[in-house]
Amino acid sequence: MEMAVIIAVLFFIFGTAGYMAIEGWGVLDSAYMTAITLSTVGFLEVHDLSDGGRLFTIFLIFTGVGYFLYLGGVFISSVVDGEIKSMLGRKRLDNKIKKMNDHYIVCGYGRIGRVLCKFVGEDTQDIVVVEQSEELKDVLEKDKIHYIIGDAGNEEVLEKAGIKRAKALVAVLATDTANVFLVLTARQLNPDIYIMARASSPMVGKKLYVAGANQVESPYDIGGVSMGLKLLRPTVSNFLNTALSRQSDAIQIEEAFVPEISDYAGKPLKDSGIRQNYNLIIIAIKEKSGHMEFAPHFETIIHPRDTLIVMGKTADLKAFRRALGNI
């Protein structure tokens, strides 16, 4: 683009200098004649032209005007091509979203939504963000997130995001009112979807549960507890941050679901070989009823549809989850 401007300026200087040399005009008259010639506005000539001036004008028209017409065509072509590429890109993105199943829908891409997507994105790319602000479109594309620009409270937008096929929906919109309405709408569209919502106060949290949320979280409460833990139990806080942040391969805490058909189902922990074969520690077992048994005894039986909370190295955790069919 800079080169095109430089060439245009050179044409103008060349035309001005040409009229000054051939016709002997002043700078202003020569510049004016060059301007009306290159712009093809059709005004009268400044002075009568000599034969040399006419030949120079013809040359200037064929070269300079031709260049500007070509430049205009290139500009229009680039705009049209950009629009076509944008439309095709949006079409491809919509097709990818249509093919998604058991994916996560995150409504709102503010500070909390973006951090959440980054964390979940370390495990899966099956994330669809619904964001109303057009200004965040470039940020979403930069983060390589599947997205839909629209009102998350609109049923058509949620259906376009695949809410009836989704595994979970997270409501982290800017206001509590918007989150309550979103949860209510999402629950009506998919009675079985898992819904997590953000609340700014306990009173709003109650309304979100009534609207259909499975889990309600307050960033302010979580932040306060985290700060208190770092203040009173700094070593414990550092350990949990390391184990849950996925920034270190040395130690991680993961959950592993035991399917109905599994070699581990029906076995006591001592005979499962989890410790011996994968070097993992079983921290807790969540039964399908929802009951959580912490520090389970070695005689504890692993039942189908139990969820094991295990701790160990990243590679060992992946190998164990692969053996269970979780990956």
mmCIF file of C-alpha atoms in Angstrom:
data_model
loop_
_atom_site.group_PDB
_atom_site.id
_atom_site.type_symbol
_atom_site.label_atom_id
_atom_site.label_comp_id
_atom_site.label_asym_id
_atom_site.label_seq_id
_atom_site.Cartn_x
_atom_site.Cartn_y
_atom_site.Cartn_z
ATOM 1 C CA MET A 1 0.000 0.000 0.000
ATOM 2 C CA GLU A 2 2.852 2.358 0.826
ATOM 3 C CA MET A 3 4.463 1.621 -2.542
ATOM 4 C CA ALA A 4 1.212 2.453 -4.349
ATOM 5 C CA VAL A 5 1.045 5.848 -2.622
ATOM 6 C CA ILE A 6 4.691 6.560 -3.463
ATOM 7 C CA ILE A 7 4.078 5.747 -7.154
ATOM 8 C CA ALA A 8 0.989 8.001 -7.191
ATOM 9 C CA VAL A 9 3.016 10.895 -5.719
ATOM 10 C CA LEU A 10 5.772 10.308 -8.279
ATOM 11 C CA PHE A 11 3.209 10.493 -11.097
ATOM 12 C CA PHE A 12 1.960 13.814 -9.744
ATOM 13 C CA ILE A 13 5.483 15.219 -9.439
ATOM 14 C CA PHE A 14 6.356 13.923 -12.906
ATOM 15 C CA GLY A 15 3.264 15.572 -14.438
ATOM 16 C CA THR A 16 3.893 18.895 -12.684
ATOM 17 C CA ALA A 17 7.534 18.945 -13.727
ATOM 18 C CA GLY A 18 6.573 17.995 -17.310
ATOM 19 C CA TYR A 19 4.187 20.911 -17.772
ATOM 20 C CA MET A 20 6.682 23.279 -16.215
ATOM 21 C CA ALA A 21 9.406 22.126 -18.600
ATOM 22 C CA ILE A 22 7.307 21.881 -21.783
ATOM 23 C CA GLU A 23 4.907 24.808 -21.364
ATOM 24 C CA GLY A 24 6.929 27.011 -19.056
ATOM 25 C CA TRP A 25 4.055 27.328 -16.563
ATOM 26 C CA GLY A 26 4.383 28.017 -12.897
ATOM 27 C CA VAL A 27 4.201 25.340 -10.183
ATOM 28 C CA LEU A 28 0.556 26.007 -9.284
ATOM 29 C CA ASP A 29 -0.729 25.948 -12.873
ATOM 30 C CA SER A 30 1.312 22.833 -13.675
ATOM 31 C CA ALA A 31 0.130 21.050 -10.520
ATOM 32 C CA TYR A 32 -3.485 22.013 -11.247
ATOM 33 C CA MET A 33 -3.238 20.738 -14.843
ATOM 34 C CA THR A 34 -1.706 17.484 -13.607
ATOM 35 C CA ALA A 35 -4.486 17.067 -11.007
ATOM 36 C CA ILE A 36 -7.359 17.542 -13.460
ATOM 37 C CA THR A 37 -5.674 15.265 -15.987
ATOM 38 C CA LEU A 38 -4.991 12.387 -13.574
ATOM 39 C CA SER A 39 -8.409 12.699 -11.942
ATOM 40 C CA THR A 40 -10.206 12.929 -15.337
ATOM 41 C CA VAL A 41 -12.666 15.505 -13.963
ATOM 42 C CA GLY A 42 -12.945 17.193 -17.392
ATOM 43 C CA PHE A 43 -12.238 20.830 -16.425
ATOM 44 C CA LEU A 44 -10.895 23.272 -19.036
ATOM 45 C CA GLU A 45 -7.181 23.534 -19.603
ATOM 46 C CA VAL A 46 -5.353 26.189 -17.591
ATOM 47 C CA HIS A 47 -3.710 27.656 -20.722
ATOM 48 C CA ASP A 48 -3.646 26.723 -24.367
ATOM 49 C CA LEU A 49 -1.393 23.723 -24.875
ATOM 50 C CA SER A 50 1.340 23.441 -27.445
ATOM 51 C CA ASP A 51 1.699 20.302 -29.548
ATOM 52 C CA GLY A 52 4.312 19.052 -27.116
ATOM 53 C CA GLY A 53 1.968 19.749 -24.217
ATOM 54 C CA ARG A 54 -0.836 17.858 -25.884
ATOM 55 C CA LEU A 55 1.430 14.848 -26.519
ATOM 56 C CA PHE A 56 2.582 14.977 -22.914
ATOM 57 C CA THR A 57 -1.041 15.120 -21.725
ATOM 58 C CA ILE A 58 -1.901 12.066 -23.854
ATOM 59 C CA PHE A 59 1.055 10.207 -22.357
ATOM 60 C CA LEU A 60 0.021 11.260 -18.858
ATOM 61 C CA ILE A 61 -3.537 10.058 -19.437
ATOM 62 C CA PHE A 62 -2.519 6.626 -20.717
ATOM 63 C CA THR A 63 0.092 6.044 -18.041
ATOM 64 C CA GLY A 64 -1.074 7.934 -14.958
ATOM 65 C CA VAL A 65 -4.828 7.536 -15.357
ATOM 66 C CA GLY A 66 -4.349 3.917 -16.368
ATOM 67 C CA TYR A 67 -2.340 3.316 -13.222
ATOM 68 C CA PHE A 68 -4.977 4.917 -10.994
ATOM 69 C CA LEU A 69 -7.744 2.885 -12.648
ATOM 70 C CA TYR A 70 -5.683 -0.274 -12.103
ATOM 71 C CA LEU A 71 -5.065 0.738 -8.479
ATOM 72 C CA GLY A 72 -8.792 1.269 -7.950
ATOM 73 C CA GLY A 73 -9.545 -2.128 -9.429
ATOM 74 C CA VAL A 74 -6.999 -3.794 -7.149
ATOM 75 C CA PHE A 75 -8.493 -2.041 -4.120
ATOM 76 C CA ILE A 76 -12.052 -3.066 -4.995
ATOM 77 C CA SER A 77 -10.877 -6.611 -5.720
ATOM 78 C CA SER A 78 -9.123 -6.852 -2.353
ATOM 79 C CA VAL A 79 -12.259 -5.638 -0.550
ATOM 80 C CA VAL A 80 -14.460 -8.120 -2.399
ATOM 81 C CA ASP A 81 -11.957 -10.955 -1.860
ATOM 82 C CA GLY A 82 -11.803 -10.092 1.845
ATOM 83 C CA GLU A 83 -15.575 -10.224 2.129
ATOM 84 C CA ILE A 84 -15.714 -13.544 0.280
ATOM 85 C CA LYS A 85 -12.960 -15.028 2.456
ATOM 86 C CA SER A 86 -14.765 -13.790 5.563
ATOM 87 C CA MET A 87 -18.019 -15.387 4.410
ATOM 88 C CA LEU A 88 -16.303 -18.671 3.537
ATOM 89 C CA GLY A 89 -14.438 -18.657 6.852
ATOM 90 C CA ARG A 90 -17.695 -18.121 8.745
ATOM 91 C CA LYS A 91 -19.331 -20.916 6.744
ATOM 92 C CA ARG A 92 -16.518 -23.344 7.588
ATOM 93 C CA LEU A 93 -16.746 -22.370 11.255
ATOM 94 C CA ASP A 94 -20.514 -22.926 11.299
ATOM 95 C CA ASN A 95 -20.049 -26.347 9.689
ATOM 96 C CA LYS A 96 -17.494 -27.317 12.367
ATOM 97 C CA ILE A 97 -19.899 -26.278 15.121
ATOM 98 C CA LYS A 98 -22.730 -28.278 13.509
ATOM 99 C CA LYS A 99 -20.574 -31.426 13.687
ATOM 100 C CA MET A 100 -19.713 -31.010 17.380
ATOM 101 C CA ASN A 101 -21.121 -33.319 20.047
ATOM 102 C CA ASP A 102 -20.562 -33.355 23.821
ATOM 103 C CA HIS A 103 -18.871 -29.964 23.530
ATOM 104 C CA TYR A 104 -18.715 -27.022 25.937
ATOM 105 C CA ILE A 105 -20.596 -23.775 25.347
ATOM 106 C CA VAL A 106 -19.135 -20.724 27.092
ATOM 107 C CA CYS A 107 -21.417 -17.688 27.042
ATOM 108 C CA GLY A 108 -19.355 -14.547 27.528
ATOM 109 C CA TYR A 109 -15.714 -13.972 26.609
ATOM 110 C CA GLY A 110 -14.726 -11.412 29.202
ATOM 111 C CA ARG A 111 -11.847 -11.895 31.630
ATOM 112 C CA ILE A 112 -13.389 -14.953 33.303
ATOM 113 C CA GLY A 113 -14.616 -16.521 30.062
ATOM 114 C CA ARG A 114 -11.253 -16.177 28.356
ATOM 115 C CA VAL A 115 -9.332 -17.712 31.273
ATOM 116 C CA LEU A 116 -11.878 -20.529 31.461
ATOM 117 C CA CYS A 117 -11.551 -21.298 27.737
ATOM 118 C CA LYS A 118 -7.768 -21.295 27.970
ATOM 119 C CA PHE A 119 -7.877 -23.789 30.858
ATOM 120 C CA VAL A 120 -10.477 -26.099 29.263
ATOM 121 C CA GLY A 121 -8.678 -25.761 25.923
ATOM 122 C CA GLU A 122 -5.683 -27.604 27.363
ATOM 123 C CA ASP A 123 -7.862 -30.733 27.413
ATOM 124 C CA THR A 124 -10.197 -30.260 24.464
ATOM 125 C CA GLN A 125 -10.805 -27.920 21.529
ATOM 126 C CA ASP A 126 -14.535 -28.708 21.532
ATOM 127 C CA ILE A 127 -15.485 -25.283 22.849
ATOM 128 C CA VAL A 128 -17.992 -22.855 21.370
ATOM 129 C CA VAL A 129 -18.041 -19.289 22.672
ATOM 130 C CA VAL A 130 -21.175 -17.156 22.363
ATOM 131 C CA GLU A 131 -20.212 -13.492 22.611
ATOM 132 C CA GLN A 132 -22.374 -10.471 21.835
ATOM 133 C CA SER A 133 -19.609 -7.915 21.315
ATOM 134 C CA GLU A 134 -18.300 -7.592 17.758
ATOM 135 C CA GLU A 135 -15.175 -5.961 19.196
ATOM 136 C CA LEU A 136 -14.005 -9.296 20.608
ATOM 137 C CA LYS A 137 -14.161 -11.041 17.215
ATOM 138 C CA ASP A 138 -10.459 -10.428 16.518
ATOM 139 C CA VAL A 139 -9.534 -11.691 19.994
ATOM 140 C CA LEU A 140 -11.551 -14.880 19.475
ATOM 141 C CA GLU A 141 -9.917 -15.513 16.110
ATOM 142 C CA LYS A 142 -6.489 -14.843 17.582
ATOM 143 C CA ASP A 143 -7.202 -17.361 20.367
ATOM 144 C CA LYS A 144 -8.418 -19.862 17.714
ATOM 145 C CA ILE A 145 -11.759 -20.388 19.440
ATOM 146 C CA HIS A 146 -14.950 -21.558 17.741
ATOM 147 C CA TYR A 147 -17.341 -18.669 18.244
ATOM 148 C CA ILE A 148 -20.734 -17.200 17.438
ATOM 149 C CA ILE A 149 -21.418 -13.473 17.653
ATOM 150 C CA GLY A 150 -24.882 -12.987 19.088
ATOM 151 C CA ASP A 151 -27.087 -12.693 22.160
ATOM 152 C CA ALA A 152 -26.623 -15.776 24.356
ATOM 153 C CA GLY A 153 -30.175 -15.369 25.657
ATOM 154 C CA ASN A 154 -31.574 -15.853 22.164
ATOM 155 C CA GLU A 155 -32.839 -19.387 21.532
ATOM 156 C CA GLU A 156 -31.757 -19.355 17.879
ATOM 157 C CA VAL A 157 -28.205 -18.409 18.849
ATOM 158 C CA LEU A 158 -28.020 -21.204 21.453
ATOM 159 C CA GLU A 159 -29.383 -23.719 18.959
ATOM 160 C CA LYS A 160 -26.779 -22.566 16.444
ATOM 161 C CA ALA A 161 -24.147 -23.221 19.137
ATOM 162 C CA GLY A 162 -25.457 -26.803 19.368
ATOM 163 C CA ILE A 163 -26.984 -26.631 22.838
ATOM 164 C CA LYS A 164 -29.066 -29.788 22.258
ATOM 165 C CA ARG A 165 -25.854 -31.758 21.554
ATOM 166 C CA ALA A 166 -23.601 -30.009 24.080
ATOM 167 C CA LYS A 167 -22.161 -31.557 27.222
ATOM 168 C CA ALA A 168 -22.157 -28.413 29.347
ATOM 169 C CA LEU A 169 -22.911 -24.697 29.262
ATOM 170 C CA VAL A 170 -21.143 -22.008 31.282
ATOM 171 C CA ALA A 171 -22.905 -18.695 31.883
ATOM 172 C CA VAL A 172 -20.353 -15.948 32.530
ATOM 173 C CA LEU A 173 -22.154 -12.953 31.068
ATOM 174 C CA ALA A 174 -21.594 -9.418 32.328
ATOM 175 C CA THR A 175 -24.699 -9.155 34.526
ATOM 176 C CA ASP A 176 -26.523 -11.447 36.935
ATOM 177 C CA THR A 177 -29.828 -10.737 35.202
ATOM 178 C CA ALA A 178 -28.428 -11.900 31.869
ATOM 179 C CA ASN A 179 -27.031 -15.071 33.465
ATOM 180 C CA VAL A 180 -30.352 -15.947 35.127
ATOM 181 C CA PHE A 181 -32.233 -15.493 31.855
ATOM 182 C CA LEU A 182 -29.596 -17.501 29.976
ATOM 183 C CA VAL A 183 -29.765 -20.410 32.433
ATOM 184 C CA LEU A 184 -33.564 -20.457 32.251
ATOM 185 C CA THR A 185 -33.496 -20.488 28.435
ATOM 186 C CA ALA A 186 -30.755 -23.115 28.226
ATOM 187 C CA ARG A 187 -32.535 -25.455 30.646
ATOM 188 C CA GLN A 188 -35.714 -25.258 28.571
ATOM 189 C CA LEU A 189 -33.832 -26.065 25.367
ATOM 190 C CA ASN A 190 -31.883 -28.981 26.869
ATOM 191 C CA PRO A 191 -33.192 -30.433 30.164
ATOM 192 C CA ASP A 192 -30.170 -32.762 30.476
ATOM 193 C CA ILE A 193 -27.295 -30.335 29.893
ATOM 194 C CA TYR A 194 -24.933 -29.516 32.766
ATOM 195 C CA ILE A 195 -25.064 -25.786 33.509
ATOM 196 C CA MET A 196 -22.528 -23.795 35.485
ATOM 197 C CA ALA A 197 -23.180 -20.114 36.150
ATOM 198 C CA ARG A 198 -21.430 -17.142 37.657
ATOM 199 C CA ALA A 199 -23.092 -15.201 40.484
ATOM 200 C CA SER A 200 -22.056 -12.026 42.264
ATOM 201 C CA SER A 201 -23.984 -12.767 45.481
ATOM 202 C CA PRO A 202 -25.628 -15.676 47.354
ATOM 203 C CA MET A 203 -29.088 -14.246 46.610
ATOM 204 C CA VAL A 204 -28.410 -14.391 42.873
ATOM 205 C CA GLY A 205 -26.976 -17.882 43.336
ATOM 206 C CA LYS A 206 -30.319 -19.101 44.695
ATOM 207 C CA LYS A 207 -32.126 -17.672 41.678
ATOM 208 C CA LEU A 208 -29.684 -19.383 39.335
ATOM 209 C CA TYR A 209 -30.308 -22.741 41.007
ATOM 210 C CA VAL A 210 -34.066 -22.200 40.698
ATOM 211 C CA ALA A 211 -33.602 -21.281 37.031
ATOM 212 C CA GLY A 212 -31.891 -24.616 36.422
ATOM 213 C CA ALA A 213 -28.158 -24.275 37.118
ATOM 214 C CA ASN A 214 -26.326 -27.378 38.342
ATOM 215 C CA GLN A 215 -23.429 -25.412 39.795
ATOM 216 C CA VAL A 216 -23.085 -21.767 40.783
ATOM 217 C CA GLU A 217 -19.736 -20.112 41.423
ATOM 218 C CA SER A 218 -18.837 -16.666 42.718
ATOM 219 C CA PRO A 219 -15.456 -15.378 41.489
ATOM 220 C CA TYR A 220 -15.337 -13.051 44.485
ATOM 221 C CA ASP A 221 -15.803 -15.889 46.985
ATOM 222 C CA ILE A 222 -13.299 -18.096 45.187
ATOM 223 C CA GLY A 223 -10.774 -15.256 45.029
ATOM 224 C CA GLY A 224 -11.233 -14.482 48.728
ATOM 225 C CA VAL A 225 -10.812 -18.120 49.780
ATOM 226 C CA SER A 226 -7.732 -18.448 47.561
ATOM 227 C CA MET A 227 -6.151 -15.366 49.113
ATOM 228 C CA GLY A 228 -6.973 -16.603 52.619
ATOM 229 C CA LEU A 229 -5.464 -20.020 51.876
ATOM 230 C CA LYS A 230 -2.271 -18.422 50.567
ATOM 231 C CA LEU A 231 -2.108 -16.303 53.697
ATOM 232 C CA LEU A 232 -2.738 -19.075 56.245
ATOM 233 C CA ARG A 233 -1.577 -22.212 54.381
ATOM 234 C CA PRO A 234 0.994 -21.022 51.809
ATOM 235 C CA THR A 235 2.568 -24.449 51.318
ATOM 236 C CA VAL A 236 -0.801 -26.135 50.762
ATOM 237 C CA SER A 237 -1.808 -23.329 48.403
ATOM 238 C CA ASN A 238 1.367 -23.688 46.342
ATOM 239 C CA PHE A 239 0.881 -27.453 46.122
ATOM 240 C CA LEU A 240 -2.718 -27.127 44.945
ATOM 241 C CA ASN A 241 -1.770 -24.454 42.418
ATOM 242 C CA THR A 242 0.911 -26.721 41.001
ATOM 243 C CA ALA A 243 -1.318 -29.794 40.926
ATOM 244 C CA LEU A 244 -4.279 -28.049 39.329
ATOM 245 C CA SER A 245 -2.614 -25.532 37.013
ATOM 246 C CA ARG A 246 -1.139 -28.114 34.585
ATOM 247 C CA GLN A 247 2.012 -26.030 34.397
ATOM 248 C CA SER A 248 4.131 -28.874 35.738
ATOM 249 C CA ASP A 249 4.426 -32.504 34.660
ATOM 250 C CA ALA A 250 5.811 -33.470 38.063
ATOM 251 C CA ILE A 251 2.436 -33.704 39.808
ATOM 252 C CA GLN A 252 -1.159 -33.401 38.658
ATOM 253 C CA ILE A 253 -4.605 -34.185 40.046
ATOM 254 C CA GLU A 254 -7.112 -35.669 37.626
ATOM 255 C CA GLU A 255 -10.439 -37.495 37.646
ATOM 256 C CA ALA A 256 -10.975 -40.825 35.898
ATOM 257 C CA PHE A 257 -14.413 -42.242 35.153
ATOM 258 C CA VAL A 258 -14.938 -46.007 35.463
ATOM 259 C CA PRO A 259 -17.247 -47.230 32.636
ATOM 260 C CA GLU A 260 -19.880 -49.925 33.067
ATOM 261 C CA ILE A 261 -17.603 -52.406 31.286
ATOM 262 C CA SER A 262 -14.144 -52.071 32.784
ATOM 263 C CA ASP A 263 -11.469 -54.434 34.046
ATOM 264 C CA TYR A 264 -11.257 -52.332 37.199
ATOM 265 C CA ALA A 265 -14.964 -52.552 38.062
ATOM 266 C CA GLY A 266 -15.678 -54.891 40.958
ATOM 267 C CA LYS A 267 -12.073 -55.024 42.158
ATOM 268 C CA PRO A 268 -10.778 -53.752 45.503
ATOM 269 C CA LEU A 269 -8.101 -51.066 45.289
ATOM 270 C CA LYS A 270 -5.410 -53.442 46.523
ATOM 271 C CA ASP A 271 -5.969 -55.776 43.551
ATOM 272 C CA SER A 272 -6.511 -53.076 40.901
ATOM 273 C CA GLY A 273 -2.810 -52.564 40.190
ATOM 274 C CA ILE A 274 -3.343 -48.797 39.847
ATOM 275 C CA ARG A 275 -0.568 -47.990 42.312
ATOM 276 C CA GLN A 276 1.814 -50.647 41.018
ATOM 277 C CA ASN A 277 1.242 -50.225 37.259
ATOM 278 C CA TYR A 278 0.720 -46.477 36.998
ATOM 279 C CA ASN A 279 2.334 -45.110 40.179
ATOM 280 C CA LEU A 280 -0.825 -43.172 41.023
ATOM 281 C CA ILE A 281 -2.370 -42.292 44.361
ATOM 282 C CA ILE A 282 -6.153 -42.567 44.808
ATOM 283 C CA ILE A 283 -7.169 -39.464 46.763
ATOM 284 C CA ALA A 284 -10.920 -40.049 46.715
ATOM 285 C CA ILE A 285 -13.713 -41.978 45.021
ATOM 286 C CA LYS A 286 -16.951 -40.345 43.994
ATOM 287 C CA GLU A 287 -19.715 -42.924 43.762
ATOM 288 C CA LYS A 288 -22.448 -42.688 41.124
ATOM 289 C CA SER A 289 -24.832 -41.680 43.921
ATOM 290 C CA GLY A 290 -22.715 -38.566 44.474
ATOM 291 C CA HIS A 291 -21.215 -39.710 47.768
ATOM 292 C CA MET A 292 -17.505 -38.845 48.037
ATOM 293 C CA GLU A 293 -15.179 -41.175 49.963
ATOM 294 C CA PHE A 294 -11.878 -39.525 50.821
ATOM 295 C CA ALA A 295 -8.662 -41.482 51.414
ATOM 296 C CA PRO A 296 -10.374 -44.808 50.547
ATOM 297 C CA HIS A 297 -9.252 -47.976 52.305
ATOM 298 C CA PHE A 298 -7.260 -50.504 50.255
ATOM 299 C CA GLU A 299 -10.204 -52.910 50.599
ATOM 300 C CA THR A 300 -12.595 -50.400 48.976
ATOM 301 C CA ILE A 301 -14.341 -51.840 45.916
ATOM 302 C CA ILE A 302 -14.282 -49.915 42.637
ATOM 303 C CA HIS A 303 -17.811 -49.878 41.211
ATOM 304 C CA PRO A 304 -18.966 -49.152 37.666
ATOM 305 C CA ARG A 305 -19.649 -45.424 37.078
ATOM 306 C CA ASP A 306 -17.422 -44.423 39.984
ATOM 307 C CA THR A 307 -15.127 -41.438 39.451
ATOM 308 C CA LEU A 308 -11.624 -41.825 40.814
ATOM 309 C CA ILE A 309 -9.714 -38.739 41.949
ATOM 310 C CA VAL A 310 -6.097 -39.659 41.278
ATOM 311 C CA MET A 311 -2.767 -37.898 41.689
ATOM 312 C CA GLY A 312 0.480 -38.529 39.862
ATOM 313 C CA LYS A 313 2.624 -37.541 36.895
ATOM 314 C CA THR A 314 0.971 -36.327 33.696
ATOM 315 C CA ALA A 315 2.182 -39.259 31.570
ATOM 316 C CA ASP A 316 0.966 -41.824 34.126
ATOM 317 C CA LEU A 317 -2.409 -40.112 34.431
ATOM 318 C CA LYS A 318 -2.882 -40.123 30.669
ATOM 319 C CA ALA A 319 -1.944 -43.804 30.466
ATOM 320 C CA PHE A 320 -4.446 -44.699 33.197
ATOM 321 C CA ARG A 321 -7.269 -42.682 31.665
ATOM 322 C CA ARG A 322 -6.495 -44.295 28.317
ATOM 323 C CA ALA A 323 -6.783 -47.731 29.950
ATOM 324 C CA LEU A 324 -10.205 -46.723 31.282
ATOM 325 C CA GLY A 325 -11.255 -45.439 27.869
ATOM 326 C CA ASN A 326 -11.510 -41.798 29.053
ATOM 327 C CA ILE A 327 -9.234 -40.531 26.272
#
